[in-house]
Coordinates of C-alpha atoms in Angstrom, one line a residue:
X1 CA 0.0 0.0 0.0
X2 CA 1.2 3.5 -0.9
X3 CA 2.0 6.1 1.7
X4 CA -1.1 8.1 0.7
X5 CA -3.3 5.0 1.1
X6 CA -1.8 4.3 4.6
X7 CA -2.5 7.9 5.7
X8 CA -6.0 7.9 4.4
X9 CA -6.6 4.5 6.1
X10 CA -5.3 5.9 9.4
X11 CA -7.5 9.0 9.1
X12 CA -10.5 6.8 8.5
X13 CA -9.7 4.8 11.6
X14 CA -9.3 8.0 13.7
X15 CA -12.7 9.3 12.4
X16 CA -14.5 6.2 13.7
X17 CA -13.0 6.3 17.2
X18 CA -15.0 9.2 18.7
X19 CA -18.3 7.3 18.5
X20 CA -16.7 4.4 20.5
X21 CA -15.6 6.9 23.2
X22 CA -19.2 8.2 23.4
X23 CA -20.6 4.7 23.8
X24 CA -17.8 3.9 26.3
X25 CA -18.7 7.0 28.5
X26 CA -22.4 6.1 28.4
X27 CA -21.6 2.6 29.5
X28 CA -19.4 4.0 32.3
X29 CA -22.2 6.1 33.6
X30 CA -24.5 3.1 33.5
X31 CA -27.1 3.0 30.7
X32 CA -29.9 1.9 33.0
X33 CA -29.0 4.0 36.0
X34 CA -30.4 1.4 38.3
X35 CA -27.1 0.7 40.2
X36 CA -26.6 4.4 41.1
X37 CA -30.3 4.8 41.8
X38 CA -30.4 2.0 44.3
X39 CA -27.6 3.6 46.3
X40 CA -29.3 7.0 46.4
X41 CA -29.9 8.3 49.9
X42 CA -33.4 9.4 50.6
X43 CA -32.9 11.1 53.9
X44 CA -36.1 13.1 53.6
X45 CA -38.4 10.0 53.7
X46 CA -39.5 9.2 57.2
X47 CA -36.9 11.6 58.6
X48 CA -34.1 9.0 58.6
X49 CA -31.5 7.3 56.4
X50 CA -33.4 5.1 53.9
X51 CA -32.1 3.5 50.7
X52 CA -34.0 3.6 47.5
X53 CA -34.2 -0.2 47.3
X54 CA -35.9 -0.3 50.7
X55 CA -38.4 2.4 49.6
X56 CA -39.2 0.3 46.6
X57 CA -39.8 -2.7 48.7
X58 CA -42.1 -0.7 50.9
X59 CA -44.0 0.6 47.9
X60 CA -44.5 -3.0 46.6
X61 CA -45.4 -4.7 49.9
X62 CA -47.3 -2.0 51.8
X63 CA -51.0 -2.3 51.4
X64 CA -51.7 1.4 52.0
X65 CA -51.1 3.8 49.1
X66 CA -47.6 5.1 49.2
X67 CA -47.0 8.5 47.6
X68 CA -43.8 10.4 47.8
X69 CA -42.7 12.9 45.1
X70 CA -39.0 12.1 45.5
X71 CA -39.4 8.4 44.8
X72 CA -41.4 9.0 41.6
X73 CA -39.1 11.8 40.6
X74 CA -36.1 9.4 40.8
X75 CA -38.0 6.8 38.9
X76 CA -38.8 9.3 36.2
X77 CA -35.1 10.4 36.1
X78 CA -34.1 6.8 35.7
X79 CA -36.5 6.3 32.8
X80 CA -35.3 9.5 31.1
X81 CA -31.7 8.5 31.6
X82 CA -32.4 5.2 30.0
X83 CA -34.0 6.8 27.0
X84 CA -31.3 9.4 26.6
X85 CA -28.5 6.8 27.0
X86 CA -30.1 4.5 24.5
X87 CA -30.6 7.3 22.0
X88 CA -27.0 8.3 22.5
X89 CA -25.7 4.8 21.9
X90 CA -27.9 4.5 18.8
X91 CA -26.6 7.8 17.3
X92 CA -23.0 6.8 18.1
X93 CA -23.4 3.4 16.4
X94 CA -25.1 5.1 13.4
X95 CA -22.1 7.5 13.1
X96 CA -19.7 4.5 13.4
X97 CA -21.2 2.7 10.4
X98 CA -21.4 5.8 8.2
X99 CA -19.4 5.9 5.0
X100 CA -16.3 8.1 5.1
X101 CA -17.9 10.8 3.0
X102 CA -20.9 11.2 5.2
X103 CA -18.7 10.9 8.3
X104 CA -16.7 13.9 7.2
X105 CA -19.9 15.9 6.7
X106 CA -21.1 15.0 10.2
X107 CA -17.7 16.0 11.7
X108 CA -17.7 19.3 9.8
X109 CA -21.2 20.1 11.1
X110 CA -20.3 19.1 14.7
X111 CA -17.1 21.2 14.4
X112 CA -19.1 24.3 13.4
X113 CA -21.5 23.8 16.3
X114 CA -18.6 23.4 18.7
X115 CA -17.0 26.6 17.4
X116 CA -20.2 28.5 18.2
X117 CA -20.4 27.2 21.8
X118 CA -16.6 27.7 22.3
X119 CA -16.9 31.3 21.0
X120 CA -19.9 31.9 23.3
X121 CA -18.0 30.5 26.3
X122 CA -14.9 32.6 25.7
X123 CA -17.0 35.7 25.1
X124 CA -18.9 35.2 28.4
X125 CA -15.7 34.7 30.3
X126 CA -14.1 37.8 28.8
X127 CA -17.2 39.9 29.5
X128 CA -17.4 38.7 33.1
X129 CA -13.7 39.4 33.6
X130 CA -13.9 42.9 32.2
X131 CA -17.0 43.7 34.2
X132 CA -15.1 42.8 37.4
X133 CA -12.2 45.1 36.6
X134 CA -12.2 48.2 38.8
X135 CA -12.9 51.4 37.0
X136 CA -14.6 49.9 33.9
X137 CA -18.1 51.0 34.9
X138 CA -16.8 54.5 35.9
X139 CA -15.4 55.0 32.4
X140 CA -11.8 55.6 33.5
X141 CA -10.6 52.8 31.2
X142 CA -10.2 54.3 27.7
X143 CA -9.5 52.4 24.5
X144 CA -7.6 55.4 23.3
X145 CA -4.7 54.4 25.6
X146 CA -4.2 51.4 23.3
X147 CA -4.5 53.3 20.1
X148 CA -2.2 56.2 21.1
X149 CA 0.2 53.9 22.9
X150 CA -0.2 55.8 26.2
X151 CA 2.1 53.6 28.2
X152 CA 1.1 54.7 31.7
X153 CA -2.6 54.0 30.9
X154 CA -1.7 50.7 29.4
X155 CA 0.4 49.6 32.4
X156 CA -2.3 50.8 34.8
X157 CA -5.1 48.8 33.1
X158 CA -3.0 46.0 31.5
X159 CA -5.5 43.3 32.6
X160 CA -8.2 44.9 30.6
X161 CA -6.2 45.3 27.4
X162 CA -4.7 41.8 27.7
X163 CA -8.2 40.3 27.9
X164 CA -9.4 42.5 25.0
X165 CA -6.5 41.6 22.7
X166 CA -6.6 37.9 23.5
X167 CA -10.3 37.5 23.0
X168 CA -10.2 39.6 19.8
X169 CA -7.5 37.4 18.2
X170 CA -9.2 34.2 19.3
X171 CA -12.6 35.3 18.0
X172 CA -11.1 36.4 14.8
X173 CA -9.5 33.0 14.3
X174 CA -12.8 31.2 15.2
X175 CA -14.7 33.4 12.8
X176 CA -12.3 32.6 9.9
X177 CA -12.6 28.9 10.6
X178 CA -16.4 29.0 10.9
X179 CA -16.8 31.1 7.8
X180 CA -14.9 28.5 5.8
X181 CA -16.4 25.3 7.1
X182 CA -20.0 26.1 7.8
X183 CA -22.5 24.2 5.6
X184 CA -25.1 26.9 5.3
X185 CA -25.8 29.2 2.3
X186 CA -22.8 31.4 1.5
X187 CA -24.4 34.7 0.6
X188 CA -22.0 37.6 0.4
X189 CA -23.7 39.6 3.1
X190 CA -23.9 36.6 5.4
X191 CA -20.2 35.9 5.0
X192 CA -19.4 39.4 5.9
X193 CA -21.7 39.5 9.0
X194 CA -20.3 36.3 10.5
X195 CA -16.9 37.8 11.6
X196 CA -18.7 40.9 13.0
X197 CA -21.0 38.6 15.0
X198 CA -18.0 36.7 16.5
X199 CA -16.1 40.0 17.3
X200 CA -19.1 42.1 18.5
X201 CA -18.8 41.3 22.2
X202 CA -15.1 42.1 22.2
X203 CA -15.6 45.4 20.3
X204 CA -18.4 46.5 22.6
X205 CA -16.4 45.6 25.7
X206 CA -13.6 47.9 24.5
X207 CA -16.1 50.7 24.1
X208 CA -17.8 52.4 27.1
X209 CA -20.8 50.1 26.9
X210 CA -23.3 49.9 29.8
X211 CA -22.8 46.8 31.8
X212 CA -26.4 45.6 31.5
X213 CA -26.1 45.7 27.7
X214 CA -22.6 44.2 27.6
X215 CA -23.7 41.3 29.8
X216 CA -26.1 40.1 27.0
X217 CA -23.9 40.6 24.0
X218 CA -22.4 37.0 23.9
X219 CA -25.9 35.6 23.6
X220 CA -26.9 38.1 20.8
X221 CA -23.6 37.4 19.0
X222 CA -24.2 33.7 19.0
X223 CA -27.7 34.0 17.5
X224 CA -26.6 34.5 13.8
X225 CA -24.2 31.5 13.5
X226 CA -26.5 29.3 15.7
X227 CA -29.5 30.1 13.4
X228 CA -27.3 29.2 10.4
X229 CA -26.4 25.7 11.8
X230 CA -30.1 25.2 12.8
X231 CA -31.1 26.1 9.3
X232 CA -28.7 23.6 7.8
X233 CA -30.0 20.9 10.1
X234 CA -33.7 21.6 9.2
X235 CA -33.1 21.8 5.5
X236 CA -31.0 18.6 5.6
X237 CA -33.5 16.5 7.6
X238 CA -35.3 15.1 4.6
X239 CA -32.0 14.3 2.9
X240 CA -30.8 12.5 6.0
X241 CA -34.0 10.4 6.2
X242 CA -33.7 9.6 2.6
X243 CA -30.0 8.5 3.0
X244 CA -31.0 6.3 6.0
X245 CA -33.8 4.7 4.1
X246 CA -31.7 4.1 1.0
X247 CA -29.0 2.5 3.2
X248 CA -31.7 0.3 4.8
X249 CA -32.9 -0.8 1.3
X250 CA -29.3 -1.5 0.2
X251 CA -28.6 -3.6 3.2
X252 CA -31.9 -5.5 2.8
X253 CA -31.2 -6.3 -0.9
X254 CA -27.7 -7.4 0.0
X255 CA -29.0 -9.8 2.7
X256 CA -31.7 -11.2 0.4
X257 CA -29.0 -11.8 -2.3
X258 CA -26.0 -13.0 -0.3
X259 CA -27.2 -13.5 3.3
X260 CA -26.6 -11.8 6.6
X261 CA -23.2 -13.4 7.2
X262 CA -21.9 -11.9 3.9
X263 CA -23.3 -8.4 5.0
X264 CA -21.6 -8.6 8.4
X265 CA -18.3 -9.7 6.8
X266 CA -18.3 -7.0 4.1
X267 CA -19.2 -4.3 6.7
X268 CA -16.5 -5.7 9.1
X269 CA -13.9 -5.2 6.3
X270 CA -15.2 -1.9 5.2
X271 CA -15.2 -0.4 8.7
X272 CA -11.8 -2.0 9.5
X273 CA -13.3 -2.9 13.0
X274 CA -10.2 -4.7 14.5
X275 CA -7.9 -1.7 13.7
X276 CA -10.5 0.8 15.0
X277 CA -10.9 -1.2 18.3
X278 CA -7.1 -1.5 18.8
X279 CA -6.6 2.2 18.2
X280 CA -9.5 3.0 20.5
X281 CA -8.2 0.8 23.3
X282 CA -4.6 2.2 23.1
X283 CA -5.9 5.8 23.2
X284 CA -8.0 4.8 26.2
X285 CA -5.0 3.3 27.9
X286 CA -3.0 6.5 27.3
X287 CA -5.8 8.4 28.8
X288 CA -5.8 6.3 32.0
X289 CA -2.0 6.3 32.1
X290 CA -2.2 10.1 32.3
X291 CA -4.8 9.9 35.0
X292 CA -2.6 7.5 36.9
X293 CA 0.4 9.8 36.8
X294 CA -1.5 13.1 37.5
X295 CA -3.4 11.5 40.4
X296 CA -0.2 10.7 42.2
X297 CA -0.7 6.9 42.1
X298 CA 2.9 6.4 40.9
X299 CA 4.3 7.7 44.2
X300 CA 1.8 5.8 46.3
X301 CA 3.5 3.5 48.9
X302 CA 1.6 0.2 49.2
X303 CA 4.5 -2.3 49.1
X304 CA 4.3 -2.9 45.4
X305 CA 6.4 -1.7 42.6
X306 CA 5.1 1.4 40.7
X307 CA 5.4 -0.5 37.4
X308 CA 3.1 -3.3 38.8
X309 CA 0.6 -0.7 40.1
X310 CA 0.6 1.0 36.7
X311 CA 0.1 -2.4 34.9
X312 CA -2.6 -3.4 37.3
X313 CA -4.4 0.0 37.0
X314 CA -4.3 -0.1 33.2
X315 CA -5.5 -3.7 32.9
X316 CA -8.3 -3.1 35.4
X317 CA -9.5 0.1 33.7
X318 CA -8.9 -1.4 30.3
X319 CA -11.8 -3.8 30.7
X320 CA -14.4 -2.0 32.7
X321 CA -17.0 -1.6 29.9
X322 CA -18.1 -3.8 27.0
X323 CA -16.4 -1.5 24.5
X324 CA -13.2 -1.7 26.4
X325 CA -13.4 -5.5 26.5
X326 CA -13.8 -5.4 22.7
X327 CA -10.8 -3.2 22.5
X328 CA -8.6 -5.5 24.6
X329 CA -9.9 -8.5 22.7
X330 CA -8.7 -6.9 19.5
X331 CA -5.3 -6.4 21.1
X332 CA -5.2 -10.0 22.2
X333 CA -6.1 -11.2 18.7
X334 CA -3.4 -9.0 17.2
X335 CA -0.7 -10.5 19.5
X336 CA -1.9 -14.1 19.1
X337 CA -1.9 -13.7 15.3
X338 CA 1.8 -13.0 15.4
X339 CA 2.3 -15.9 17.8
X340 CA 0.6 -18.1 15.2
X341 CA 2.9 -16.7 12.5
X342 CA 5.9 -17.5 14.7
X343 CA 4.8 -21.1 15.0
X344 CA 4.2 -21.3 11.3
X345 CA 7.7 -20.0 10.7
X346 CA 9.1 -22.7 13.0
X347 CA 7.1 -25.4 11.4
X348 CA 8.0 -24.2 7.9
X349 CA 4.3 -24.2 6.8
X350 CA 2.1 -21.7 5.2
X351 CA -1.3 -23.3 5.3
X352 CA -4.2 -20.8 5.2
X353 CA -6.2 -22.9 7.7
X354 CA -3.5 -22.3 10.3
X355 CA -3.7 -18.5 10.1
X356 CA -6.7 -18.1 12.4
X357 CA -4.8 -18.0 15.7
X358 CA -6.0 -14.4 16.2
X359 CA -9.7 -15.3 15.5
X360 CA -9.7 -18.2 17.8
X361 CA -8.0 -16.4 20.6
X362 CA -10.3 -13.4 20.2
X363 CA -13.4 -15.6 20.5
X364 CA -12.0 -17.5 23.5
X365 CA -11.0 -14.4 25.3
X366 CA -14.3 -12.5 24.7
X367 CA -16.4 -15.6 25.8
X368 CA -14.3 -15.8 29.0
X369 CA -14.7 -12.1 29.7
X370 CA -18.5 -12.4 29.3
X371 CA -18.7 -15.7 31.2
X372 CA -16.7 -14.3 34.2
X373 CA -18.5 -10.9 34.1
X374 CA -15.4 -8.8 34.0
X375 CA -17.1 -5.4 33.6
X376 CA -19.3 -5.8 36.8
X377 CA -16.5 -6.9 39.2
X378 CA -14.6 -4.9 41.7
X379 CA -11.1 -3.7 40.6
X380 CA -9.1 -6.2 42.6
X381 CA -11.3 -9.1 41.7
X382 CA -11.3 -8.0 38.1
X383 CA -7.6 -8.1 37.9
X384 CA -7.5 -11.6 39.4
X385 CA -10.1 -12.8 36.9
X386 CA -8.3 -11.2 34.0
X387 CA -5.1 -13.0 34.9
X388 CA -7.0 -16.3 35.2
X389 CA -8.6 -15.7 31.8
X390 CA -5.2 -15.2 30.3
X391 CA -4.0 -18.5 31.8
X392 CA -7.0 -20.2 30.2
X393 CA -6.4 -18.5 26.9
X394 CA -2.8 -19.7 27.1
X395 CA -3.9 -23.3 27.4
X396 CA -6.4 -22.8 24.5
X397 CA -3.5 -21.5 22.4
X398 CA -1.5 -24.6 23.2
X399 CA -4.4 -26.8 22.1
X400 CA -4.7 -24.9 18.9
X401 CA -1.0 -25.2 18.3
X402 CA -1.3 -28.9 18.7
X403 CA -4.1 -28.9 16.1
X404 CA -1.6 -27.3 13.7
X405 CA 1.4 -29.5 14.4
X406 CA -0.5 -32.8 14.6
X407 CA -1.5 -33.1 10.9
X408 CA 2.0 -32.0 10.0
X409 CA 3.5 -34.8 12.0
X410 CA 1.2 -37.3 10.4
X411 CA 2.0 -36.1 6.9
X412 CA 5.8 -36.1 7.5
X413 CA 5.7 -39.7 8.9
X414 CA 3.2 -41.2 6.5
X415 CA 4.7 -39.6 3.4
X416 CA 8.2 -40.7 4.4
X417 CA 9.4 -37.1 4.1
X418 CA 13.2 -37.1 4.0
X419 CA 13.6 -33.5 5.2
X420 CA 15.3 -33.9 8.6
X421 CA 14.9 -30.1 9.3
X422 CA 11.1 -30.3 9.1
X423 CA 11.0 -33.3 11.4
X424 CA 13.2 -31.6 14.0
X425 CA 11.1 -28.4 13.9
X426 CA 7.9 -30.3 14.4
X427 CA 9.4 -32.3 17.3
X428 CA 10.7 -29.0 18.8
X429 CA 7.2 -27.6 18.8
X430 CA 5.9 -30.8 20.4
X431 CA 8.6 -30.4 23.1
X432 CA 7.5 -26.9 23.7
X433 CA 3.8 -28.1 24.0
X434 CA 4.9 -30.5 26.8
X435 CA 7.3 -28.2 28.7
X436 CA 5.0 -25.0 28.8
X437 CA 2.0 -26.8 30.4
X438 CA 4.3 -28.4 33.0
X439 CA 5.8 -25.1 33.9
X440 CA 2.4 -23.4 34.0
X441 CA 1.0 -26.1 36.4
X442 CA 4.2 -26.0 38.5
X443 CA 3.9 -22.2 38.9
X444 CA 0.2 -22.2 39.6
X445 CA 0.1 -25.0 42.1
X446 CA 3.1 -23.4 43.9
X447 CA 1.6 -19.9 44.1
X448 CA -2.2 -20.5 44.1
X449 CA -4.6 -22.2 46.4
X450 CA -6.6 -25.1 45.0
X451 CA -9.8 -23.9 43.3
X452 CA -12.2 -24.8 40.5
X453 CA -10.3 -22.5 38.2
X454 CA -7.0 -24.1 39.0
X455 CA -8.5 -27.6 38.4
X456 CA -9.8 -26.4 35.0
X457 CA -6.4 -25.0 34.0
X458 CA -4.7 -28.2 35.1
X459 CA -7.2 -30.4 33.2
X460 CA -6.6 -28.4 30.0
X461 CA -2.8 -28.6 30.5
X462 CA -2.8 -32.4 31.1
X463 CA -5.1 -32.8 28.1
X464 CA -2.7 -31.1 25.7
X465 CA 0.2 -33.1 27.1
X466 CA -1.8 -36.3 26.5
X467 CA -2.6 -35.1 23.0
X468 CA 1.1 -34.5 22.2
X469 CA 2.1 -37.9 23.4
X470 CA -0.6 -39.6 21.4
X471 CA 0.6 -37.7 18.3
X472 CA 4.2 -38.6 19.0
X473 CA 3.3 -42.3 19.5
X474 CA 1.4 -42.5 16.2
X475 CA 4.2 -40.6 14.5
X476 CA 6.7 -43.1 15.8
X477 CA 4.6 -46.0 14.6
X478 CA 4.5 -44.5 11.1
X479 CA 8.3 -44.1 11.1
X480 CA 8.7 -47.7 12.2
X481 CA 6.4 -48.8 9.4
X482 CA 8.4 -46.9 6.9
X483 CA 11.5 -48.8 7.9
X484 CA 9.9 -52.2 7.5
X485 CA 10.2 -54.1 4.3
X486 CA 7.0 -56.1 4.8
X487 CA 3.4 -55.2 5.4
X488 CA 2.7 -54.5 9.1
X489 CA -0.8 -55.8 9.6
X490 CA -1.0 -54.8 13.3
X491 CA -0.2 -51.1 12.6
X492 CA -3.9 -50.2 12.2
X493 CA -4.8 -51.9 15.5
X494 CA -2.0 -50.1 17.4
X495 CA -3.0 -46.7 15.9
X496 CA -6.7 -47.4 16.8
X497 CA -5.8 -48.4 20.4
X498 CA -3.6 -45.3 20.9
X499 CA -6.2 -42.9 19.4
X500 CA -8.9 -44.6 21.5
X501 CA -6.9 -44.0 24.6
X502 CA -6.4 -40.3 23.7
X503 CA -10.1 -39.9 22.9
X504 CA -11.1 -41.6 26.1
X505 CA -8.9 -39.3 28.1
X506 CA -10.3 -36.3 26.4
X507 CA -13.8 -37.5 27.0
X508 CA -13.1 -38.0 30.7
X509 CA -11.6 -34.5 30.9
X510 CA -14.7 -33.2 29.1
X511 CA -17.0 -34.8 31.8
X512 CA -14.7 -33.5 34.5
X513 CA -14.8 -29.9 33.1
X514 CA -18.6 -30.2 32.8
X515 CA -19.0 -31.0 36.5
X516 CA -16.4 -28.4 37.4
X517 CA -18.4 -25.8 35.5
X518 CA -21.6 -27.0 37.1
X519 CA -20.1 -26.5 40.5
X520 CA -19.0 -23.0 39.6
X521 CA -22.4 -22.2 38.2
X522 CA -24.3 -23.3 41.3
X523 CA -22.0 -22.3 44.1
X524 CA -19.5 -19.6 42.9
X525 CA -20.5 -17.3 40.0
X526 CA -23.5 -18.4 38.1
X527 CA -24.6 -16.5 35.0
X528 CA -26.8 -17.1 31.9
X529 CA -23.7 -17.0 29.7
X530 CA -21.9 -19.6 31.7
X531 CA -25.0 -21.9 31.6
X532 CA -25.2 -21.5 27.8
X533 CA -21.5 -22.3 27.4
X534 CA -21.9 -25.4 29.6
X535 CA -24.8 -26.6 27.4
X536 CA -22.7 -26.1 24.3
X537 CA -19.7 -27.9 26.0
X538 CA -22.0 -30.8 27.0
X539 CA -23.4 -31.2 23.5
X540 CA -20.2 -30.9 21.4
X541 CA -17.5 -32.2 23.8
X542 CA -19.5 -34.9 25.5
X543 CA -22.5 -36.0 23.6
X544 CA -21.2 -35.6 20.0
X545 CA -17.8 -37.1 21.0
X546 CA -19.4 -40.0 22.7
X547 CA -21.8 -40.6 19.8
X548 CA -18.9 -40.4 17.3
X549 CA -16.7 -42.7 19.3
X550 CA -19.5 -45.3 19.7
X551 CA -20.2 -45.1 16.0
X552 CA -16.5 -45.8 15.2
X553 CA -16.4 -48.6 17.7
X554 CA -19.5 -50.3 16.2
X555 CA -18.3 -49.9 12.6
X556 CA -14.9 -51.4 13.6
X557 CA -16.5 -54.3 15.5
X558 CA -18.9 -55.1 12.6
X559 CA -16.0 -54.9 10.2
X560 CA -13.8 -57.2 12.4
X561 CA -16.7 -59.8 12.6
X562 CA -17.1 -59.7 8.9
X563 CA -13.4 -60.1 8.3
X564 CA -13.1 -63.0 10.7
X565 CA -15.9 -64.8 8.9
X566 CA -13.9 -64.8 5.7
X567 CA -11.5 -67.7 5.0
X568 CA -7.7 -67.2 5.4
X569 CA -5.5 -67.8 2.4
X570 CA -2.8 -70.4 2.9
X571 CA 0.8 -70.2 1.5
X572 CA 0.1 -72.3 -1.6
X573 CA -2.8 -70.0 -2.6
X574 CA -0.7 -66.9 -2.1
X575 CA 2.2 -68.5 -4.0
X576 CA -0.1 -69.4 -6.9
X577 CA -1.7 -65.9 -6.9
X578 CA 1.7 -64.1 -6.9
X579 CA 0.0 -60.6 -6.7
X580 CA -0.2 -57.6 -4.5
X581 CA -3.2 -56.3 -2.5
X582 CA -5.5 -54.3 -4.8
X583 CA -6.1 -51.8 -2.0
X584 CA -2.6 -50.9 -0.7
X585 CA -0.5 -52.4 -3.6
X586 CA 1.9 -54.1 -1.2
X587 CA 3.0 -57.8 -1.2
X588 CA 0.6 -60.2 0.6
X589 CA 2.2 -62.5 3.1
X590 CA -1.3 -63.1 4.5
X591 CA -4.7 -62.5 2.9
X592 CA -8.5 -62.9 3.2
X593 CA -10.5 -64.5 0.5
X594 CA -13.9 -62.9 -0.4
X595 CA -16.9 -64.8 -1.7
X596 CA -16.0 -63.6 -5.2
X597 CA -12.6 -65.2 -4.8
X598 CA -10.5 -62.0 -4.5
X599 CA -7.5 -61.7 -2.2
X600 CA -6.9 -58.7 0.1
X601 CA -5.0 -57.9 3.2
X602 CA -7.3 -58.3 6.2
X603 CA -6.5 -54.9 7.5
X604 CA -7.0 -53.2 4.2
X605 CA -10.3 -55.0 3.6
X606 CA -11.5 -54.0 7.1
X607 CA -10.8 -50.3 6.4
X608 CA -12.8 -50.8 3.1
X609 CA -15.7 -52.3 5.0
X610 CA -15.9 -49.1 7.1
X611 CA -17.2 -47.4 3.9
X612 CA -19.2 -50.2 2.1
X613 CA -19.8 -53.9 2.0
X614 CA -19.0 -54.6 -1.7
X615 CA -15.8 -56.0 -3.1
X616 CA -13.3 -53.3 -4.2
X617 CA -12.7 -55.1 -7.5
X618 CA -16.0 -56.6 -8.7
X619 CA -18.4 -54.7 -6.4
X620 CA -20.1 -58.0 -5.4
X621 CA -21.7 -58.2 -1.9
X622 CA -19.1 -60.0 0.2
X623 CA -21.5 -61.7 2.7
X624 CA -24.4 -64.0 2.1
X625 CA -26.0 -62.7 5.3
X626 CA -26.1 -59.2 3.7
X627 CA -27.7 -60.6 0.6
X628 CA -30.4 -62.4 2.6
X629 CA -31.0 -59.2 4.6
X630 CA -31.4 -57.2 1.5
X631 CA -33.7 -59.8 0.0
X632 CA -35.9 -59.8 3.1
X633 CA -35.9 -56.0 3.1
X634 CA -37.0 -56.0 -0.6
X635 CA -39.7 -58.5 0.1
X636 CA -41.1 -56.5 3.0
X637 CA -41.0 -53.4 0.8
X638 CA -42.9 -55.2 -2.0
X639 CA -45.5 -56.5 0.5
X640 CA -46.0 -53.0 1.8
X641 CA -46.5 -51.7 -1.8
X642 CA -49.0 -54.4 -2.5
X643 CA -50.9 -53.6 0.6
X644 CA -51.0 -49.9 -0.2
X645 CA -52.2 -50.8 -3.7
X646 CA -55.0 -53.0 -2.3
X647 CA -56.1 -50.2 0.0

């Protein structure tokens, strides 16, 4: 990308950050206002200290009519606060999804409104300051001192002249900017009146104007530019509604043609959401870092290092709202994406399916944040939960790394890849996947007390170690098979037993984690999100795994029974055949004979029977029992058709 494209992309990202800060501030205040309302002191009710929640309970339980204007006033304030906050969030989200062209127009309009109020504020401050200067109302201060450079008068009334000059220059600058950026009609007379309107309070303050008139000049001066921006808003209302409606129709047509997921993906790419969230969170962290230093927390003596206090403060304040959690999730995704690239570089692979480290880590971290309720916790508890979530995320990354290295190990061993470098790199990653969980468990069990969270982290760590050893065992079997000169019939059985052991261990850990989560849900920190995640875990990691494992076991047992029912070829038959197995193309030292008189390895034929019951060469059904069953089934079907026809 060119330098100009990078600059434009950065500017577009910056333009979309202010709406996120607006939503963040609304969430900080509390969009419902219930929390702060419940803590409100109602000292006037009953003549003693009463909390709002107690008053509500009296209202709902007392049989007599309960009327108190303060209670209903607070309820009304809460409702109004809810409506205003919801409207603010909706407007901010609408600004966030605007196109760049419309977003620039909105910012220009808001800047013009901001200039008006800033000009009004500075004019009011200047007028109030001048009115407080001694001698102004008596007329002893004369503007001719400034024009004639009368130094004694200038020195005597320097405060007056400094305020006049400063405000004049500032208002002149504001008038020039407003004149060039306002979106109203640019008539010649209007353009000439705008600078006069901005400068009028300063000019009148320099003249011997009565104080009762000078006091109202800032309001009068702001009327013309304020009327101009209101005129722009009123005349553009229809156009704004038309733009919103056309955007709705465009989105509706897109969804009907391509689906909702395609719309979300296209908008995600257009808005560059991850980059916006990252930039928002980093600016937010810089803001809180400034608060940390200016508030004197750096020099606070509490027995901890100031760097630790700074890190703790930034992490705690960096996830106190949902928007902040989204921002830190984007940061975690960005970091984990580079961790994934690092492992890809070590494994010498460039598979597109292995490049979603960042996506997986973002989903895991955000689910953990919602499940543990980070935004609603106290600062100290939030920091502890955040550290625990990072430990769980670390174990999840280890599992995902194993999912990347496992197929690579299998392909290297099964394909007899001679590249020693690739083998060593894959084994190095496997060693890392064993050492890191052991170090994590050692550190946690040494520093933390036993808890449900520690048991969960330990279970995940042991599970990834078991997975690695299962992969290494199968990898070793494939390497041994590559060194053998004859066909190894027991290889498939050994691989099945090893994988069955690994799947059984994973299934047991899945059940353990389900009961561990149930304990947390019932006795520690229950939430609807945790309950939903437990149901998802129970379905996919317990029920689906058990169903798939049982299906594989039944298929294997059925295939073994069918293979054992076939006759074994003797040495004379194999010598007379003098052929290879038609499935694996390897020499047959032992073979099974099908009903159609074809010879195959027993293991190869068993794998074939997992898929279908017909001969690989002539497609004849290999068992008389299957033929009889099909005949009976066809007879039953014919009888049912005849009965239906008779009816």
